[in-house]
Short mmCIF file of C-alpha atoms in Angstrom, two decimals:
data_model
loop_
_atom_site.label_atom_id
_atom_site.label_comp_id
_atom_site.label_asym_id
_atom_site.label_seq_id
_atom_site.Cartn_x
_atom_site.Cartn_y
_atom_site.Cartn_z
CA ASN W 1 82.59 14.90 162.04
CA VAL W 2 82.79 11.47 163.68
CA VAL W 3 85.86 9.37 164.31
CA VAL W 4 85.88 5.97 166.01
CA MET W 5 88.96 4.65 167.78
CA LEU W 6 89.20 0.85 167.61
CA GLY W 7 91.70 -1.80 168.47
CA THR W 8 93.54 -3.23 165.48
CA GLN W 9 92.03 -6.70 166.02
CA ILE W 10 88.40 -5.53 165.73
CA SER W 11 86.75 -6.00 162.33
CA ILE W 12 84.46 -3.30 160.97
CA PRO W 13 81.01 -4.36 159.74
CA LYS W 14 80.26 -3.41 156.13
CA GLU W 15 77.44 -1.02 157.10
CA TYR W 16 79.90 1.08 159.14
CA GLU W 17 82.83 1.18 156.71
CA ASP W 18 82.06 4.79 155.73
CA LEU W 19 82.97 6.10 159.21
CA LYS W 20 86.46 7.39 159.92
CA TYR W 21 88.51 5.01 162.08
CA VAL W 22 91.72 5.40 164.02
CA ARG W 23 93.28 2.02 164.73
CA VAL W 24 95.01 1.64 168.09
CA PRO W 25 97.40 -1.29 168.51
CA ALA W 26 97.48 -3.41 171.64
CA ARG W 27 99.88 -2.35 174.37
CA SER W 28 102.76 -4.49 175.48
CA LYS W 29 102.18 -6.65 178.55
CA VAL W 30 104.52 -4.39 180.53
CA LYS W 31 102.50 -1.26 179.64
CA SER W 32 99.27 -3.12 180.36
CA CYS W 33 100.49 -4.20 183.79
CA PHE W 34 102.06 -0.91 184.84
CA GLY W 35 99.74 1.65 183.25
CA PHE W 36 98.39 2.36 186.73
CA LEU W 37 101.65 4.17 187.53
CA ASN W 38 100.90 7.03 185.10
CA GLY W 39 97.11 6.68 184.86
CA SER W 40 97.05 5.02 181.42
CA LEU W 41 94.68 2.18 182.24
CA SER W 42 93.48 1.72 178.66
CA ARG W 43 95.31 1.56 175.36
CA MET W 44 92.94 4.28 174.13
CA THR W 45 94.08 6.84 176.73
CA ASP W 46 97.25 8.14 175.09
CA ALA W 47 95.94 7.58 171.55
CA LEU W 48 92.84 9.67 172.30
CA LEU W 49 94.80 12.57 173.78
CA SER W 50 97.31 12.54 170.93
CA TYR W 51 94.55 12.53 168.30
CA LEU W 52 92.54 15.33 169.90
CA ARG W 53 95.58 17.56 170.37
CA LYS W 54 96.04 17.48 166.59
CA HIS W 55 92.30 17.81 165.76
CA ARG W 56 90.86 19.83 168.66
CA ASP W 57 89.19 22.39 166.39
CA GLU W 58 87.20 19.67 164.61
CA TYR W 59 85.21 18.43 167.63
CA ASP W 60 82.71 19.82 170.13
CA ILE W 61 82.03 16.59 172.01
CA CYS W 62 84.09 13.50 172.79
CA ILE W 63 82.26 10.34 173.89
CA ILE W 64 84.50 8.09 175.95
CA ASN W 65 83.54 4.45 176.31
CA GLY W 66 84.48 3.69 179.88
CA SER W 67 85.78 5.48 182.93
CA LEU W 68 89.26 3.96 182.77
CA THR W 69 89.99 5.73 179.48
CA GLY W 70 88.27 8.82 180.81
CA GLY W 71 90.31 9.05 184.00
CA LYS W 72 93.49 10.54 182.59
CA THR W 73 91.82 12.22 179.63
CA VAL W 74 88.61 14.00 180.67
CA LYS W 75 90.15 17.08 182.32
CA LYS W 76 92.67 17.50 179.49
CA ILE W 77 89.98 17.18 176.82
CA GLU W 78 87.70 19.65 178.63
CA LYS W 79 90.63 22.14 178.77
CA MET W 80 90.84 21.86 174.96
CA GLY W 81 87.27 23.21 174.82
CA ILE W 82 85.74 19.84 173.97
CA ARG W 83 82.88 18.61 176.15
CA THR W 84 83.13 15.02 177.36
CA MET W 85 80.53 12.31 177.77
CA VAL W 86 81.66 9.18 179.62
CA ILE W 87 79.81 5.88 179.45
CA PHE W 88 79.96 4.25 182.88
CA HIS W 89 79.32 0.53 182.35
CA ASN W 90 79.45 -0.36 186.05
CA TYR W 91 81.35 0.42 189.23
CA GLU W 92 84.80 -0.48 187.89
CA VAL W 93 86.44 -1.09 191.28
CA GLU W 94 83.98 -3.86 192.03
CA TYR W 95 84.27 -5.32 188.53
CA HIS W 96 88.09 -5.45 188.60
CA ARG W 97 88.16 -6.80 192.16
CA ASP W 98 85.67 -9.56 191.34
CA ASN W 99 87.30 -10.48 188.02
CA ARG W 100 90.94 -10.06 189.12
CA THR W 101 91.88 -8.32 185.87
CA ILE W 102 95.36 -7.68 184.52
CA ILE W 103 94.75 -3.91 184.75
CA SER W 104 94.37 -4.26 188.53
CA LEU W 105 97.23 -6.79 188.72
CA LYS W 106 94.78 -9.51 189.73
CA GLY W 107 92.85 -7.22 192.07
CA HIS W 108 95.82 -5.90 194.08
CA PHE W 109 95.96 -2.34 192.68
CA LEU W 110 92.40 -1.09 192.78
CA GLY W 111 93.42 2.41 193.89
CA ALA W 112 94.42 3.42 190.36
CA ILE W 113 91.09 2.18 189.02
CA LYS W 114 89.15 4.07 191.69
CA ARG W 115 91.18 7.23 191.01
CA ALA W 116 90.53 7.02 187.24
CA GLU W 117 86.84 6.39 187.71
CA LYS W 118 86.48 9.29 190.14
CA LEU W 119 88.30 11.65 187.75
CA SER W 120 85.97 10.59 184.93
CA TYR W 121 82.88 11.02 187.07
CA MET W 122 83.80 14.34 188.65
CA ASN W 123 85.15 16.06 185.52
CA SER W 124 83.00 14.94 182.57
CA SER W 125 80.24 17.13 181.14
CA VAL W 126 77.80 14.21 180.91
CA GLY W 127 77.79 10.81 182.62
CA ILE W 128 75.93 8.02 180.83
CA PHE W 129 74.84 5.23 183.20
CA LEU W 130 73.02 1.94 182.79
CA THR W 131 70.99 2.26 185.99
CA GLN W 132 69.77 4.65 188.64
CA ASN W 133 71.49 2.35 191.13
CA ASP W 134 74.85 3.16 189.48
CA VAL W 135 74.12 6.91 189.63
CA ASP W 136 73.33 6.60 193.34
CA LEU W 137 76.39 4.44 194.04
CA PHE W 138 78.75 6.86 192.27
CA ALA W 139 77.33 9.79 194.26
CA GLU W 140 77.76 7.82 197.50
CA VAL W 141 81.33 6.70 196.74
CA TYR W 142 82.71 9.77 194.92
CA GLY W 143 80.42 12.62 196.00
CA GLU W 144 78.09 14.73 193.90
CA SER W 145 79.24 15.56 190.38
CA GLU W 146 78.08 18.61 188.44
CA ALA W 147 77.84 16.51 185.29
CA LYS W 148 74.47 15.90 183.70
CA LYS W 149 73.52 12.27 184.29
CA VAL W 150 71.70 10.17 181.69
CA ILE W 151 70.33 6.69 182.38
CA VAL W 152 70.08 4.48 179.30
CA GLY W 153 68.92 1.16 180.75
CA THR W 154 67.67 -0.64 183.80
CA PHE W 155 69.10 -3.50 185.77
CA ASP W 156 67.75 -5.20 188.89
CA TYR W 157 70.16 -6.15 191.66
CA LYS W 158 71.35 -9.75 191.56
CA ASN W 159 68.99 -12.06 193.43
CA LYS W 160 66.52 -9.22 194.08
CA ALA W 161 64.17 -9.37 191.08
CA LYS W 162 61.01 -11.41 191.73
CA ASP W 163 59.25 -13.41 189.06
CA SER W 164 55.80 -11.81 188.80
CA ALA W 165 54.03 -15.16 188.41
CA GLY W 166 55.36 -17.10 191.37
CA GLY W 167 57.53 -14.81 193.46
CA VAL W 168 60.62 -16.85 192.56
CA GLU W 169 63.90 -14.94 192.74
CA LYS W 170 65.78 -14.49 189.48
CA LYS W 171 69.55 -14.21 189.33
CA TYR W 172 69.33 -10.99 187.29
CA SER W 173 67.34 -9.18 184.63
CA ILE W 174 68.34 -6.41 182.26
CA VAL W 175 66.65 -4.09 179.79
CA ILE W 176 68.52 -1.67 177.54
#
């Protein structure tokens, strides 16, 4: 049994129309800006919890795309008897600081992001990471997690990868 939660503005490719979808509308600007007060940093947070409360007996595993959705939800989902897998795309604090996102109120409220990411990391059953560097960084920043860690890609640090032919530094390289 698979269900995919998507924003209402996202179109579904024909080859995936047979999956079950739950459409989640965009939040108001007020909820987007002040979600950090109650830990709802993603529009998927409350929708996911509401859906799983009604359908908890139908699922063994919940895959959460991103630590901000996972922050408020992981412990609650695990208490329902559903294992959680969180996909960690990057170190969110750094991303939101560098990009001055609306969720962080232009980089001023990074504490809520760090708290959500730590909750996701420390309480999920499985953490899915893009790089070993991310696994190491999370352990350094948040401590050791009992979650199984899976690395699904590789990424060289910015300005650290050398071109094998001439030793020229590249800005970045990625393989997934």
